[in-house]
Amino acid sequence: MKEMVINDLPVTVQLDTTTGEFLPCLEKVLRRVSDLSLMFSDQEAVKQIISMGDQLVYEIRYYPFITSKSDMALGTTAIPPGKVGDEYHMTKGHFHARDDQPEIYYCVRGEGFLQMESRDGDYHAVPWKAGTITHIPPQYAHRVINTGRTTLVFVASFHVAAGHEYELIEARGFKNIIIEHDGKAVEVPNPRRSI
Ligand code: S6P
Ligand code: ZN
């Protein structure tokens, strides 16, 4: 995240639950297929999509509420519908770098799954729809997948100091992947984990 300014006064923002945009917003990040190239199973599809213009997979908006004594942050993520090969659009997925940092995710639009997995392989895939709120405990990697036909939007609440660690997910992914099969979302074993 960008340089942060200390503000000890209350801050209120207004969220558009259709788009995930909120105002005021301090930072916006776009992630395209090339930013997730190691995350998708179908590497041929990844190469083809990048060569054809590199489609958008999701947008993130952040507001770090930095006071002189605290560092809560708000993030919203909007994942438009789409696939890479048979795999649905999804976030990269990460652990928090600090081992004492949980997070709350609140789905405000769309449908899909929240995958969570601890470092020693305790795996959960929670079906998600508007109104679902999940507490992600410390040291559970987390990834959201949009299996629906509309944009999936969720709100995240976390501490800036939690940090992001992407390496283990880049190296092994989650236990299962979620793909479209005969028009339906199905969970199948991650081929990278069965080697
Ligand atoms: C931060 C929080 C979210 C994600 C965002 C994108 O801890 O979990 O704001 O950063 O949903 O996901 P990713 O895996 O690309 O960081
Ligand atoms: Zn997180």
PDB file of C-alpha atoms and ligand atoms in Angstrom:
ATOM      1  CA  MET A   1       0.000   0.000   0.000  1.00  0.00           C
ATOM      2  CA  LYS A   2       1.003   3.611  -0.557  1.00  0.00           C
ATOM      3  CA  GLU A   3       2.471   5.965   2.030  1.00  0.00           C
ATOM      4  CA  MET A   4      -0.001   6.320   4.880  1.00  0.00           C
ATOM      5  CA  VAL A   5      -1.124   9.495   6.602  1.00  0.00           C
ATOM      6  CA  ILE A   6      -1.991   9.509  10.299  1.00  0.00           C
ATOM      7  CA  ASN A   7      -5.556  10.688  11.012  1.00  0.00           C
ATOM      8  CA  ASP A   8      -6.949  10.427  14.559  1.00  0.00           C
ATOM      9  CA  LEU A   9     -10.427  11.668  13.517  1.00  0.00           C
ATOM     10  CA  PRO A  10     -13.381   9.426  12.502  1.00  0.00           C
ATOM     11  CA  VAL A  11     -13.605   8.471   8.821  1.00  0.00           C
ATOM     12  CA  THR A  12     -16.769   7.423   6.954  1.00  0.00           C
ATOM     13  CA  VAL A  13     -16.951   6.163   3.389  1.00  0.00           C
ATOM     14  CA  GLN A  14     -19.904   5.329   1.145  1.00  0.00           C
ATOM     15  CA  LEU A  15     -19.890   1.939  -0.635  1.00  0.00           C
ATOM     16  CA  ASP A  16     -21.567   1.090  -3.925  1.00  0.00           C
ATOM     17  CA  THR A  17     -22.313  -2.610  -3.437  1.00  0.00           C
ATOM     18  CA  THR A  18     -22.838  -3.133  -7.180  1.00  0.00           C
ATOM     19  CA  THR A  19     -19.299  -2.139  -8.120  1.00  0.00           C
ATOM     20  CA  GLY A  20     -17.264  -2.287  -4.891  1.00  0.00           C
ATOM     21  CA  GLU A  21     -16.351   1.391  -5.343  1.00  0.00           C
ATOM     22  CA  PHE A  22     -16.374   3.567  -2.246  1.00  0.00           C
ATOM     23  CA  LEU A  23     -15.682   7.237  -1.688  1.00  0.00           C
ATOM     24  CA  PRO A  24     -13.384   8.585  -0.526  1.00  0.00           C
ATOM     25  CA  CYS A  25     -10.874   5.883  -1.512  1.00  0.00           C
ATOM     26  CA  LEU A  26      -7.099   6.065  -1.054  1.00  0.00           C
ATOM     27  CA  GLU A  27      -5.845   3.313  -3.364  1.00  0.00           C
ATOM     28  CA  LYS A  28      -7.053   1.166  -6.249  1.00  0.00           C
ATOM     29  CA  VAL A  29      -5.254  -1.919  -7.588  1.00  0.00           C
ATOM     30  CA  LEU A  30      -6.152  -3.889 -10.728  1.00  0.00           C
ATOM     31  CA  ARG A  31      -5.141  -7.534 -11.084  1.00  0.00           C
ATOM     32  CA  ARG A  32      -5.027  -9.090 -14.537  1.00  0.00           C
ATOM     33  CA  VAL A  33      -4.355 -12.673 -15.636  1.00  0.00           C
ATOM     34  CA  SER A  34      -0.618 -11.869 -15.939  1.00  0.00           C
ATOM     35  CA  ASP A  35      -0.581 -10.913 -12.226  1.00  0.00           C
ATOM     36  CA  LEU A  36      -1.969 -14.365 -11.363  1.00  0.00           C
ATOM     37  CA  SER A  37      -0.158 -16.354 -14.020  1.00  0.00           C
ATOM     38  CA  LEU A  38       1.138 -18.931 -11.520  1.00  0.00           C
ATOM     39  CA  MET A  39      -2.227 -19.326  -9.802  1.00  0.00           C
ATOM     40  CA  PHE A  40      -4.316 -20.816 -12.618  1.00  0.00           C
ATOM     41  CA  SER A  41      -3.996 -24.504 -13.529  1.00  0.00           C
ATOM     42  CA  ASP A  42      -4.380 -24.177 -17.284  1.00  0.00           C
ATOM     43  CA  GLN A  43      -1.081 -22.576 -18.302  1.00  0.00           C
ATOM     44  CA  GLU A  44      -1.959 -22.713 -22.030  1.00  0.00           C
ATOM     45  CA  ALA A  45      -5.113 -20.676 -21.349  1.00  0.00           C
ATOM     46  CA  VAL A  46      -3.036 -18.215 -19.299  1.00  0.00           C
ATOM     47  CA  LYS A  47      -0.584 -17.685 -22.194  1.00  0.00           C
ATOM     48  CA  GLN A  48      -3.378 -17.289 -24.732  1.00  0.00           C
ATOM     49  CA  ILE A  49      -5.320 -14.761 -22.633  1.00  0.00           C
ATOM     50  CA  ILE A  50      -2.186 -12.684 -21.950  1.00  0.00           C
ATOM     51  CA  SER A  51      -1.352 -12.620 -25.671  1.00  0.00           C
ATOM     52  CA  MET A  52      -4.906 -11.482 -26.493  1.00  0.00           C
ATOM     53  CA  GLY A  53      -4.889  -8.470 -24.142  1.00  0.00           C
ATOM     54  CA  ASP A  54      -4.645  -9.791 -20.589  1.00  0.00           C
ATOM     55  CA  GLN A  55      -8.164  -9.776 -19.117  1.00  0.00           C
ATOM     56  CA  LEU A  56      -9.031  -8.116 -15.821  1.00  0.00           C
ATOM     57  CA  VAL A  57      -9.635 -10.624 -13.019  1.00  0.00           C
ATOM     58  CA  TYR A  58     -10.445  -8.256 -10.135  1.00  0.00           C
ATOM     59  CA  GLU A  59     -10.181  -4.744  -8.712  1.00  0.00           C
ATOM     60  CA  ILE A  60      -9.219  -3.944  -5.127  1.00  0.00           C
ATOM     61  CA  ARG A  61      -9.866  -0.668  -3.300  1.00  0.00           C
ATOM     62  CA  TYR A  62      -8.215   0.184   0.010  1.00  0.00           C
ATOM     63  CA  TYR A  63      -8.588   2.695   2.804  1.00  0.00           C
ATOM     64  CA  PRO A  64      -5.994   2.234   5.584  1.00  0.00           C
ATOM     65  CA  PHE A  65      -7.396   3.946   8.711  1.00  0.00           C
ATOM     66  CA  ILE A  66      -4.098   4.903  10.296  1.00  0.00           C
ATOM     67  CA  THR A  67      -4.343   6.610  13.677  1.00  0.00           C
ATOM     68  CA  SER A  68      -1.450   7.275  16.030  1.00  0.00           C
ATOM     69  CA  LYS A  69      -2.447   4.090  17.934  1.00  0.00           C
ATOM     70  CA  SER A  70      -4.082   1.725  15.399  1.00  0.00           C
ATOM     71  CA  ASP A  71      -3.978   0.474  11.803  1.00  0.00           C
ATOM     72  CA  MET A  72      -7.351  -1.002  10.834  1.00  0.00           C
ATOM     73  CA  ALA A  73      -7.936  -1.117   7.078  1.00  0.00           C
ATOM     74  CA  LEU A  74     -10.919  -1.425   4.769  1.00  0.00           C
ATOM     75  CA  GLY A  75     -10.613  -3.235   1.461  1.00  0.00           C
ATOM     76  CA  THR A  76     -13.231  -4.029  -1.152  1.00  0.00           C
ATOM     77  CA  THR A  77     -12.704  -6.491  -3.966  1.00  0.00           C
ATOM     78  CA  ALA A  78     -14.841  -6.766  -7.122  1.00  0.00           C
ATOM     79  CA  ILE A  79     -14.419  -9.922  -9.216  1.00  0.00           C
ATOM     80  CA  PRO A  80     -16.246  -9.827 -12.580  1.00  0.00           C
ATOM     81  CA  PRO A  81     -17.531 -13.174 -13.902  1.00  0.00           C
ATOM     82  CA  GLY A  82     -15.140 -15.061 -16.147  1.00  0.00           C
ATOM     83  CA  LYS A  83     -12.815 -18.040 -16.441  1.00  0.00           C
ATOM     84  CA  VAL A  84      -9.250 -18.961 -17.312  1.00  0.00           C
ATOM     85  CA  GLY A  85      -9.611 -22.345 -18.992  1.00  0.00           C
ATOM     86  CA  ASP A  86     -12.259 -24.063 -16.845  1.00  0.00           C
ATOM     87  CA  GLU A  87     -11.210 -22.260 -13.659  1.00  0.00           C
ATOM     88  CA  TYR A  88     -13.311 -19.335 -12.468  1.00  0.00           C
ATOM     89  CA  HIS A  89     -11.975 -15.862 -11.782  1.00  0.00           C
ATOM     90  CA  MET A  90     -10.511 -15.742  -8.279  1.00  0.00           C
ATOM     91  CA  THR A  91      -8.199 -13.719  -6.058  1.00  0.00           C
ATOM     92  CA  LYS A  92      -4.526 -14.674  -5.803  1.00  0.00           C
ATOM     93  CA  GLY A  93      -4.910 -15.829  -2.229  1.00  0.00           C
ATOM     94  CA  HIS A  94      -2.442 -15.231   0.574  1.00  0.00           C
ATOM     95  CA  PHE A  95      -1.443 -15.845   4.169  1.00  0.00           C
ATOM     96  CA  HIS A  96      -0.930 -12.896   6.454  1.00  0.00           C
ATOM     97  CA  ALA A  97       2.763 -12.426   7.124  1.00  0.00           C
ATOM     98  CA  ARG A  98       2.140 -11.927  10.841  1.00  0.00           C
ATOM     99  CA  ASP A  99       0.984 -15.099  12.611  1.00  0.00           C
ATOM    100  CA  ASP A 100      -1.496 -13.341  14.945  1.00  0.00           C
ATOM    101  CA  GLN A 101      -3.618 -11.570  12.329  1.00  0.00           C
ATOM    102  CA  PRO A 102      -7.180 -12.649  11.396  1.00  0.00           C
ATOM    103  CA  GLU A 103      -9.523 -10.968   8.930  1.00  0.00           C
ATOM    104  CA  ILE A 104     -13.275 -10.532   8.371  1.00  0.00           C
ATOM    105  CA  TYR A 105     -14.720 -10.947   4.857  1.00  0.00           C
ATOM    106  CA  TYR A 106     -18.294  -9.828   4.081  1.00  0.00           C
ATOM    107  CA  CYS A 107     -19.870 -10.753   0.724  1.00  0.00           C
ATOM    108  CA  VAL A 108     -22.198  -7.981  -0.459  1.00  0.00           C
ATOM    109  CA  ARG A 109     -22.937  -9.145  -4.020  1.00  0.00           C
ATOM    110  CA  GLY A 110     -22.732 -12.278  -6.149  1.00  0.00           C
ATOM    111  CA  GLU A 111     -22.008 -15.909  -5.381  1.00  0.00           C
ATOM    112  CA  GLY A 112     -19.016 -18.162  -5.150  1.00  0.00           C
ATOM    113  CA  PHE A 113     -16.702 -19.707  -2.578  1.00  0.00           C
ATOM    114  CA  LEU A 114     -14.215 -18.627   0.053  1.00  0.00           C
ATOM    115  CA  GLN A 115     -11.357 -21.116   0.244  1.00  0.00           C
ATOM    116  CA  MET A 116      -9.250 -21.222   3.424  1.00  0.00           C
ATOM    117  CA  GLU A 117      -6.326 -23.493   4.195  1.00  0.00           C
ATOM    118  CA  SER A 118      -3.814 -23.607   7.030  1.00  0.00           C
ATOM    119  CA  ARG A 119      -0.123 -24.243   6.419  1.00  0.00           C
ATOM    120  CA  ASP A 120      -0.542 -27.881   7.517  1.00  0.00           C
ATOM    121  CA  GLY A 121      -3.461 -28.478   5.134  1.00  0.00           C
ATOM    122  CA  ASP A 122      -6.678 -27.920   7.132  1.00  0.00           C
ATOM    123  CA  TYR A 123      -8.920 -26.960   4.200  1.00  0.00           C
ATOM    124  CA  HIS A 124     -12.372 -25.330   4.045  1.00  0.00           C
ATOM    125  CA  ALA A 125     -14.405 -24.120   1.037  1.00  0.00           C
ATOM    126  CA  VAL A 126     -17.357 -22.070   2.216  1.00  0.00           C
ATOM    127  CA  PRO A 127     -20.214 -21.366  -0.239  1.00  0.00           C
ATOM    128  CA  TRP A 128     -20.720 -17.629  -0.459  1.00  0.00           C
ATOM    129  CA  LYS A 129     -23.582 -15.335  -1.417  1.00  0.00           C
ATOM    130  CA  ALA A 130     -24.595 -11.765  -0.601  1.00  0.00           C
ATOM    131  CA  GLY A 131     -24.860 -11.463   3.171  1.00  0.00           C
ATOM    132  CA  THR A 132     -22.302 -14.158   4.043  1.00  0.00           C
ATOM    133  CA  ILE A 133     -19.705 -13.021   6.585  1.00  0.00           C
ATOM    134  CA  THR A 134     -16.673 -15.163   7.441  1.00  0.00           C
ATOM    135  CA  HIS A 135     -14.007 -14.759  10.098  1.00  0.00           C
ATOM    136  CA  ILE A 136     -10.676 -15.997   8.744  1.00  0.00           C
ATOM    137  CA  PRO A 137      -8.445 -17.077  11.630  1.00  0.00           C
ATOM    138  CA  PRO A 138      -4.721 -16.238  11.706  1.00  0.00           C
ATOM    139  CA  GLN A 139      -2.553 -18.458   9.505  1.00  0.00           C
ATOM    140  CA  TYR A 140      -5.346 -19.570   7.176  1.00  0.00           C
ATOM    141  CA  ALA A 141      -4.653 -18.608   3.558  1.00  0.00           C
ATOM    142  CA  HIS A 142      -7.742 -17.112   1.903  1.00  0.00           C
ATOM    143  CA  ARG A 143      -9.005 -16.880  -1.671  1.00  0.00           C
ATOM    144  CA  VAL A 144     -12.404 -15.877  -3.098  1.00  0.00           C
ATOM    145  CA  ILE A 145     -13.791 -17.434  -6.295  1.00  0.00           C
ATOM    146  CA  ASN A 146     -16.648 -15.969  -8.358  1.00  0.00           C
ATOM    147  CA  THR A 147     -18.752 -18.847  -9.734  1.00  0.00           C
ATOM    148  CA  GLY A 148     -21.777 -16.674 -10.561  1.00  0.00           C
ATOM    149  CA  ARG A 149     -22.963 -14.649 -13.521  1.00  0.00           C
ATOM    150  CA  THR A 150     -22.604 -11.225 -11.899  1.00  0.00           C
ATOM    151  CA  THR A 151     -19.679  -9.399 -10.352  1.00  0.00           C
ATOM    152  CA  LEU A 152     -18.896 -10.717  -6.853  1.00  0.00           C
ATOM    153  CA  VAL A 153     -18.148  -7.926  -4.371  1.00  0.00           C
ATOM    154  CA  PHE A 154     -16.796  -8.374  -0.848  1.00  0.00           C
ATOM    155  CA  VAL A 155     -15.630  -6.128   1.962  1.00  0.00           C
ATOM    156  CA  ALA A 156     -12.524  -6.962   4.005  1.00  0.00           C
ATOM    157  CA  SER A 157     -11.512  -5.665   7.418  1.00  0.00           C
ATOM    158  CA  PHE A 158      -7.927  -6.251   8.555  1.00  0.00           C
ATOM    159  CA  HIS A 159      -4.878  -4.623  10.104  1.00  0.00           C
ATOM    160  CA  VAL A 160      -2.320  -3.089   7.727  1.00  0.00           C
ATOM    161  CA  ALA A 161       0.485  -4.624   9.799  1.00  0.00           C
ATOM    162  CA  ALA A 162      -0.879  -8.115   9.003  1.00  0.00           C
ATOM    163  CA  GLY A 163       1.046  -8.055   5.706  1.00  0.00           C
ATOM    164  CA  HIS A 164       0.618 -10.383   2.729  1.00  0.00           C
ATOM    165  CA  GLU A 165       2.539 -13.569   1.985  1.00  0.00           C
ATOM    166  CA  TYR A 166       1.843 -15.013  -1.474  1.00  0.00           C
ATOM    167  CA  GLU A 167       4.766 -17.431  -1.972  1.00  0.00           C
ATOM    168  CA  LEU A 168       3.269 -20.660  -0.574  1.00  0.00           C
ATOM    169  CA  ILE A 169       0.036 -20.209  -2.546  1.00  0.00           C
ATOM    170  CA  GLU A 170       2.035 -19.439  -5.695  1.00  0.00           C
ATOM    171  CA  ALA A 171       4.008 -22.625  -5.120  1.00  0.00           C
ATOM    172  CA  ARG A 172       1.196 -25.064  -4.278  1.00  0.00           C
ATOM    173  CA  GLY A 173      -2.248 -23.399  -4.594  1.00  0.00           C
ATOM    174  CA  PHE A 174      -5.121 -24.608  -2.408  1.00  0.00           C
ATOM    175  CA  LYS A 175      -6.047 -28.276  -1.832  1.00  0.00           C
ATOM    176  CA  ASN A 176      -8.842 -28.144  -4.436  1.00  0.00           C
ATOM    177  CA  ILE A 177      -9.573 -26.009  -7.479  1.00  0.00           C
ATOM    178  CA  ILE A 178     -13.083 -24.887  -8.463  1.00  0.00           C
ATOM    179  CA  ILE A 179     -13.936 -25.329 -12.126  1.00  0.00           C
ATOM    180  CA  GLU A 180     -16.965 -25.213 -14.385  1.00  0.00           C
ATOM    181  CA  HIS A 181     -18.141 -28.673 -15.460  1.00  0.00           C
ATOM    182  CA  ASP A 182     -21.369 -29.169 -17.475  1.00  0.00           C
ATOM    183  CA  GLY A 183     -22.360 -25.604 -16.585  1.00  0.00           C
ATOM    184  CA  LYS A 184     -21.912 -26.121 -12.830  1.00  0.00           C
ATOM    185  CA  ALA A 185     -19.238 -25.184 -10.309  1.00  0.00           C
ATOM    186  CA  VAL A 186     -17.454 -28.286  -9.026  1.00  0.00           C
ATOM    187  CA  GLU A 187     -14.520 -28.753  -6.671  1.00  0.00           C
ATOM    188  CA  VAL A 188     -11.794 -31.090  -7.891  1.00  0.00           C
ATOM    189  CA  PRO A 189      -8.362 -31.952  -6.482  1.00  0.00           C
ATOM    190  CA  ASN A 190      -5.659 -29.438  -7.373  1.00  0.00           C
ATOM    191  CA  PRO A 191      -3.412 -31.280  -9.868  1.00  0.00           C
ATOM    192  CA  ARG A 192      -0.369 -29.464  -8.428  1.00  0.00           C
ATOM    193  CA  ARG A 193      -0.999 -31.030  -5.001  1.00  0.00           C
ATOM    194  CA  SER A 194      -1.213 -34.629  -6.214  1.00  0.00           C
ATOM    195  CA  ILE A 195       2.287 -34.729  -7.701  1.00  0.00           C
TER     196      ILE A 195
HETATM  197  C1  S6P B   1      -6.091  -8.179   2.645  1.00  0.00           C
HETATM  198  C2  S6P B   1      -7.381  -8.773   2.174  1.00  0.00           C
HETATM  199  C3  S6P B   1      -7.913  -8.325   0.806  1.00  0.00           C
HETATM  200  C4  S6P B   1      -7.115  -8.907  -0.369  1.00  0.00           C
HETATM  201  C5  S6P B   1      -7.840  -8.701  -1.705  1.00  0.00           C
HETATM  202  C6  S6P B   1      -7.078  -9.249  -2.894  1.00  0.00           C
HETATM  203  O1  S6P B   1      -5.558  -8.880   3.714  1.00  0.00           O
HETATM  204  O2  S6P B   1      -7.374 -10.176   2.286  1.00  0.00           O
HETATM  205  O3  S6P B   1      -7.976  -6.936   0.716  1.00  0.00           O
HETATM  206  O4  S6P B   1      -5.826  -8.342  -0.430  1.00  0.00           O
HETATM  207  O5  S6P B   1      -9.076  -9.335  -1.661  1.00  0.00           O
HETATM  208  O6  S6P B   1      -6.621 -10.548  -2.699  1.00  0.00           O
HETATM  209  P1  S6P B   1      -5.101 -10.909  -2.933  1.00  0.00           P
HETATM  210  O7  S6P B   1      -4.984 -12.343  -2.556  1.00  0.00           O
HETATM  211  O8  S6P B   1      -4.795 -10.592  -4.359  1.00  0.00           O
HETATM  212  O9  S6P B   1      -4.318  -9.993  -2.005  1.00  0.00           O
HETATM  213 ZN    ZN B   2      -5.945 -11.133   3.860  1.00  0.00          ZN
END
